[in-house]
Amino acid sequence: MKILDLTHTITEDMPVYPGTLPPRLESANTYEENGFRETLITMYSHTGTHMDAPAHLFPGRTTLDQFPVSQFAGKALVVDCLGLPDGGAIGMERLAPYGDKARQADFLLFHLGWDERWGTGDYFGDYPCIDDEVLQFVLDTGKKGIGFDVIGVDPIPDEALTRHKKLFRDHEIVNIENLKNLGQCGGDLFWFFALPLKQADADGAPVRAVAFWPDAD
């Protein structure tokens, strides 16, 4: 089998959404004083490689803990979006080369290559975003989720969160942000797991996202 980690490591100096405090990893107990080591972790629910729930935007909508665990696993397809200009649109022409695989996938993961900018100021730049036609395709084909190797499904200046709202207003779907290594997943369907912390009333949570090929050497 082959398993590929698609998750950024949580550190105190990691990139966070502008205006958000970085995580704190504080020593709570030590080998010397307590005979064991334990860490107090303080961070926002949308830190690092994480998942948004519909409740992120709308009161009364589904929280992550209300989804069955099957929502977080399925067949995924990585969509090659390399070469787009800053601020460009991810249109249906990016899905066309994959044919019916784009419809069969439970998750569409959009590879812009921005994980290479992780840890630099460029990561918060004008990354390309999916256009309205692609977003409607996602909803019409009943995806379990979508994912990106950028910090948001909406551009940072869009305080109205237009895409988030269309995604979550009426659909049972999740959104995964800050993925990495999507360029190593190839152009075929593969097993994908993105398991969030099982927190009560979760509007979002960090995930450990992995790609899995059970028959690979």
mmCIF file of C-alpha atoms in Angstrom:
data_model
loop_
_atom_site.group_PDB
_atom_site.id
_atom_site.type_symbol
_atom_site.label_atom_id
_atom_site.label_comp_id
_atom_site.label_asym_id
_atom_site.label_seq_id
_atom_site.Cartn_x
_atom_site.Cartn_y
_atom_site.Cartn_z
ATOM 1 C CA MET A 1 0.000 0.000 0.000
ATOM 2 C CA LYS A 2 0.997 3.649 -0.342
ATOM 3 C CA ILE A 3 -0.046 6.439 2.021
ATOM 4 C CA LEU A 4 0.767 10.113 1.396
ATOM 5 C CA ASP A 5 0.441 12.807 4.049
ATOM 6 C CA LEU A 6 -1.428 15.897 2.777
ATOM 7 C CA THR A 7 -1.259 17.767 6.100
ATOM 8 C CA HIS A 8 0.863 20.686 7.287
ATOM 9 C CA THR A 9 2.486 20.366 10.722
ATOM 10 C CA ILE A 10 1.048 22.566 13.477
ATOM 11 C CA THR A 11 3.738 24.864 14.878
ATOM 12 C CA GLU A 12 3.726 28.148 16.746
ATOM 13 C CA ASP A 13 5.208 29.980 13.756
ATOM 14 C CA MET A 14 2.898 28.499 11.107
ATOM 15 C CA PRO A 15 0.891 30.688 8.713
ATOM 16 C CA VAL A 16 -2.577 31.591 9.994
ATOM 17 C CA TYR A 17 -5.457 33.490 8.424
ATOM 18 C CA PRO A 18 -4.796 37.239 8.619
ATOM 19 C CA GLY A 19 -6.070 38.585 11.934
ATOM 20 C CA THR A 20 -5.995 35.166 13.622
ATOM 21 C CA LEU A 21 -3.621 34.426 16.490
ATOM 22 C CA PRO A 22 -1.082 31.643 15.869
ATOM 23 C CA PRO A 23 -1.324 28.430 17.887
ATOM 24 C CA ARG A 24 0.353 28.137 21.266
ATOM 25 C CA LEU A 25 2.010 24.879 22.297
ATOM 26 C CA GLU A 26 2.830 25.273 25.985
ATOM 27 C CA SER A 27 4.551 22.823 28.275
ATOM 28 C CA ALA A 28 1.972 21.740 30.864
ATOM 29 C CA ASN A 29 3.894 18.874 32.437
ATOM 30 C CA THR A 30 7.537 17.811 32.132
ATOM 31 C CA TYR A 31 9.547 14.632 32.582
ATOM 32 C CA GLU A 32 11.636 16.325 35.267
ATOM 33 C CA GLU A 33 8.780 17.700 37.413
ATOM 34 C CA ASN A 34 5.914 15.320 36.687
ATOM 35 C CA GLY A 35 7.447 12.154 35.283
ATOM 36 C CA PHE A 36 5.683 12.606 31.939
ATOM 37 C CA ARG A 37 5.355 15.177 29.206
ATOM 38 C CA GLU A 38 2.089 16.934 28.293
ATOM 39 C CA THR A 39 1.364 19.975 26.129
ATOM 40 C CA LEU A 40 -1.392 22.565 26.403
ATOM 41 C CA ILE A 41 -2.554 23.406 22.874
ATOM 42 C CA THR A 42 -4.423 26.658 22.228
ATOM 43 C CA MET A 43 -5.533 27.497 18.695
ATOM 44 C CA TYR A 44 -8.435 28.533 16.518
ATOM 45 C CA SER A 45 -10.605 25.797 15.042
ATOM 46 C CA HIS A 46 -9.639 26.835 11.486
ATOM 47 C CA THR A 47 -5.882 26.517 11.948
ATOM 48 C CA GLY A 48 -3.530 24.791 9.520
ATOM 49 C CA THR A 49 -4.883 21.959 7.388
ATOM 50 C CA HIS A 50 -8.482 22.106 8.528
ATOM 51 C CA MET A 51 -12.090 21.474 7.580
ATOM 52 C CA ASP A 52 -15.048 23.883 7.488
ATOM 53 C CA ALA A 53 -18.568 22.743 8.307
ATOM 54 C CA PRO A 54 -21.787 24.409 7.102
ATOM 55 C CA ALA A 55 -22.148 25.770 10.661
ATOM 56 C CA HIS A 56 -19.029 27.854 10.002
ATOM 57 C CA LEU A 57 -21.258 30.316 8.141
ATOM 58 C CA PHE A 58 -24.846 29.651 9.133
ATOM 59 C CA PRO A 59 -26.502 29.208 12.554
ATOM 60 C CA GLY A 60 -28.452 25.987 12.848
ATOM 61 C CA ARG A 61 -26.574 24.273 10.026
ATOM 62 C CA THR A 62 -24.586 21.050 10.335
ATOM 63 C CA THR A 63 -21.558 20.898 12.620
ATOM 64 C CA LEU A 64 -18.692 18.481 11.982
ATOM 65 C CA ASP A 65 -19.670 16.236 14.889
ATOM 66 C CA GLN A 66 -23.165 15.862 13.399
ATOM 67 C CA PHE A 67 -21.834 14.322 10.179
ATOM 68 C CA PRO A 68 -21.399 10.546 9.980
ATOM 69 C CA VAL A 69 -17.726 9.597 9.832
ATOM 70 C CA SER A 70 -18.310 8.402 6.255
ATOM 71 C CA GLN A 71 -18.521 12.095 5.242
ATOM 72 C CA PHE A 72 -14.765 12.364 5.747
ATOM 73 C CA ALA A 73 -13.645 9.476 3.524
ATOM 74 C CA GLY A 74 -14.090 8.575 -0.111
ATOM 75 C CA LYS A 75 -12.605 8.662 -3.582
ATOM 76 C CA ALA A 76 -10.814 11.872 -4.477
ATOM 77 C CA LEU A 77 -9.470 13.457 -7.632
ATOM 78 C CA VAL A 78 -6.761 16.105 -7.755
ATOM 79 C CA VAL A 79 -7.479 18.796 -10.346
ATOM 80 C CA ASP A 80 -4.354 20.335 -11.865
ATOM 81 C CA CYS A 81 -4.657 24.123 -11.618
ATOM 82 C CA LEU A 82 -0.979 24.966 -12.057
ATOM 83 C CA GLY A 83 -0.004 27.894 -14.240
ATOM 84 C CA LEU A 84 -2.959 30.119 -13.458
ATOM 85 C CA PRO A 85 -2.085 33.786 -12.920
ATOM 86 C CA ASP A 86 -2.522 35.374 -9.515
ATOM 87 C CA GLY A 87 -6.190 36.186 -9.102
ATOM 88 C CA GLY A 88 -7.158 33.859 -11.939
ATOM 89 C CA ALA A 89 -10.286 31.734 -12.105
ATOM 90 C CA ILE A 90 -10.429 27.944 -11.921
ATOM 91 C CA GLY A 91 -12.963 27.154 -14.627
ATOM 92 C CA MET A 92 -14.564 24.028 -16.065
ATOM 93 C CA GLU A 93 -11.737 23.705 -18.585
ATOM 94 C CA ARG A 94 -9.602 22.469 -15.684
ATOM 95 C CA LEU A 95 -12.050 19.617 -15.050
ATOM 96 C CA ALA A 96 -12.535 18.674 -18.714
ATOM 97 C CA PRO A 97 -9.353 16.525 -19.071
ATOM 98 C CA TYR A 98 -10.565 14.172 -16.317
ATOM 99 C CA GLY A 99 -13.803 13.231 -18.048
ATOM 100 C CA ASP A 100 -16.212 11.195 -15.946
ATOM 101 C CA LYS A 101 -13.718 10.878 -13.092
ATOM 102 C CA ALA A 102 -14.642 14.410 -12.010
ATOM 103 C CA ARG A 103 -18.251 13.264 -11.559
ATOM 104 C CA GLN A 104 -17.345 10.000 -9.854
ATOM 105 C CA ALA A 105 -15.115 11.606 -7.226
ATOM 106 C CA ASP A 106 -16.487 12.176 -3.723
ATOM 107 C CA PHE A 107 -13.895 14.925 -3.226
ATOM 108 C CA LEU A 108 -12.362 17.357 -5.704
ATOM 109 C CA LEU A 109 -8.986 18.663 -4.530
ATOM 110 C CA PHE A 110 -7.637 21.666 -6.431
ATOM 111 C CA HIS A 111 -3.862 21.775 -6.832
ATOM 112 C CA LEU A 112 -2.500 25.273 -7.321
ATOM 113 C CA GLY A 113 0.992 24.561 -6.008
ATOM 114 C CA TRP A 114 0.644 27.188 -3.283
ATOM 115 C CA ASP A 115 1.799 24.765 -0.591
ATOM 116 C CA GLU A 116 5.304 25.615 -1.850
ATOM 117 C CA ARG A 117 4.686 29.158 -0.542
ATOM 118 C CA TRP A 118 3.772 27.896 2.948
ATOM 119 C CA GLY A 119 5.718 29.854 5.546
ATOM 120 C CA THR A 120 6.236 32.893 3.294
ATOM 121 C CA GLY A 121 4.289 36.124 2.898
ATOM 122 C CA ASP A 122 3.378 35.054 -0.636
ATOM 123 C CA TYR A 123 1.027 32.417 0.788
ATOM 124 C CA PHE A 124 -1.442 35.190 1.621
ATOM 125 C CA GLY A 125 -1.401 36.539 -1.917
ATOM 126 C CA ASP A 126 -4.017 36.656 -4.645
ATOM 127 C CA TYR A 127 -4.458 32.920 -5.209
ATOM 128 C CA PRO A 128 -6.802 31.672 -7.958
ATOM 129 C CA CYS A 129 -10.293 30.568 -6.888
ATOM 130 C CA ILE A 130 -12.960 28.313 -8.377
ATOM 131 C CA ASP A 131 -15.494 30.140 -10.496
ATOM 132 C CA ASP A 132 -19.267 29.912 -10.102
ATOM 133 C CA GLU A 133 -19.649 27.207 -12.757
ATOM 134 C CA VAL A 134 -17.175 24.892 -11.011
ATOM 135 C CA LEU A 135 -18.828 25.532 -7.660
ATOM 136 C CA GLN A 136 -22.225 24.686 -9.156
ATOM 137 C CA PHE A 137 -20.764 21.481 -10.625
ATOM 138 C CA VAL A 138 -19.542 20.503 -7.160
ATOM 139 C CA LEU A 139 -23.015 21.015 -5.719
ATOM 140 C CA ASP A 140 -24.878 19.390 -8.601
ATOM 141 C CA THR A 141 -22.746 16.235 -8.433
ATOM 142 C CA GLY A 142 -23.246 15.792 -4.678
ATOM 143 C CA LYS A 143 -19.641 15.918 -3.560
ATOM 144 C CA LYS A 144 -18.792 15.123 0.047
ATOM 145 C CA GLY A 145 -16.215 17.869 -0.002
ATOM 146 C CA ILE A 146 -13.722 20.034 -1.816
ATOM 147 C CA GLY A 147 -10.174 20.942 -0.878
ATOM 148 C CA PHE A 148 -7.392 23.381 -1.734
ATOM 149 C CA ASP A 149 -3.701 23.953 -1.108
ATOM 150 C CA VAL A 150 -4.445 27.622 -0.343
ATOM 151 C CA ILE A 151 -5.805 29.337 2.754
ATOM 152 C CA GLY A 152 -9.398 29.766 1.578
ATOM 153 C CA VAL A 153 -12.079 28.948 -0.969
ATOM 154 C CA ASP A 154 -12.755 32.701 -1.205
ATOM 155 C CA PRO A 155 -10.069 35.286 -1.907
ATOM 156 C CA ILE A 156 -8.880 37.012 1.260
ATOM 157 C CA PRO A 157 -10.384 40.433 0.300
ATOM 158 C CA ASP A 158 -13.890 38.928 -0.124
ATOM 159 C CA GLU A 159 -15.300 39.640 3.325
ATOM 160 C CA ALA A 160 -18.751 38.563 2.076
ATOM 161 C CA LEU A 161 -17.399 34.982 1.769
ATOM 162 C CA THR A 162 -19.426 34.496 -1.396
ATOM 163 C CA ARG A 163 -18.243 30.977 -2.255
ATOM 164 C CA HIS A 164 -18.402 29.742 1.330
ATOM 165 C CA LYS A 165 -22.013 30.856 1.562
ATOM 166 C CA LYS A 166 -23.087 29.236 -1.686
ATOM 167 C CA LEU A 167 -21.328 26.037 -0.655
ATOM 168 C CA PHE A 168 -22.861 25.781 2.807
ATOM 169 C CA ARG A 169 -26.264 27.463 2.683
ATOM 170 C CA ASP A 170 -28.235 24.418 1.526
ATOM 171 C CA HIS A 171 -25.761 21.554 1.075
ATOM 172 C CA GLU A 172 -24.233 18.894 3.318
ATOM 173 C CA ILE A 173 -20.620 19.316 2.274
ATOM 174 C CA VAL A 174 -17.246 20.118 3.833
ATOM 175 C CA ASN A 175 -14.425 22.374 2.703
ATOM 176 C CA ILE A 176 -10.764 21.565 3.381
ATOM 177 C CA GLU A 177 -8.081 24.251 3.254
ATOM 178 C CA ASN A 178 -4.277 24.370 3.494
ATOM 179 C CA LEU A 179 -3.600 20.937 2.014
ATOM 180 C CA LYS A 180 -0.133 19.987 0.764
ATOM 181 C CA ASN A 181 1.518 17.476 -1.614
ATOM 182 C CA LEU A 182 -1.463 17.361 -3.983
ATOM 183 C CA GLY A 183 0.969 17.323 -6.897
ATOM 184 C CA GLN A 184 2.085 13.829 -5.835
ATOM 185 C CA CYS A 185 -1.396 12.294 -6.125
ATOM 186 C CA GLY A 186 -1.523 11.776 -9.890
ATOM 187 C CA GLY A 187 -4.482 12.203 -12.197
ATOM 188 C CA ASP A 188 -6.635 9.216 -11.221
ATOM 189 C CA LEU A 189 -9.086 8.539 -8.423
ATOM 190 C CA PHE A 190 -7.613 7.505 -5.070
ATOM 191 C CA TRP A 191 -8.821 6.968 -1.519
ATOM 192 C CA PHE A 192 -8.853 10.118 0.593
ATOM 193 C CA PHE A 193 -9.334 10.527 4.328
ATOM 194 C CA ALA A 194 -9.610 13.853 6.167
ATOM 195 C CA LEU A 195 -10.604 13.146 9.765
ATOM 196 C CA PRO A 196 -11.429 16.142 11.978
ATOM 197 C CA LEU A 197 -11.243 16.235 15.751
ATOM 198 C CA LYS A 198 -14.575 15.024 17.152
ATOM 199 C CA GLN A 199 -15.367 18.236 18.988
ATOM 200 C CA ALA A 200 -18.873 19.119 20.154
ATOM 201 C CA ASP A 201 -20.632 21.773 18.070
ATOM 202 C CA ALA A 202 -17.640 22.069 15.726
ATOM 203 C CA ASP A 203 -17.772 24.864 13.129
ATOM 204 C CA GLY A 204 -14.413 23.584 11.933
ATOM 205 C CA ALA A 205 -11.428 21.561 13.093
ATOM 206 C CA PRO A 206 -7.887 20.602 12.157
ATOM 207 C CA VAL A 207 -7.704 17.394 10.115
ATOM 208 C CA ARG A 208 -5.104 14.774 9.321
ATOM 209 C CA ALA A 209 -5.577 14.446 5.589
ATOM 210 C CA VAL A 210 -4.032 11.504 3.722
ATOM 211 C CA ALA A 211 -4.152 9.948 0.263
ATOM 212 C CA PHE A 212 -4.258 6.139 0.185
ATOM 213 C CA TRP A 213 -3.574 3.593 -2.562
ATOM 214 C CA PRO A 214 -4.215 0.099 -1.085
ATOM 215 C CA ASP A 215 -2.818 -1.809 -4.078
ATOM 216 C CA ALA A 216 0.371 0.233 -4.615
ATOM 217 C CA ASP A 217 3.805 -1.174 -3.816
#
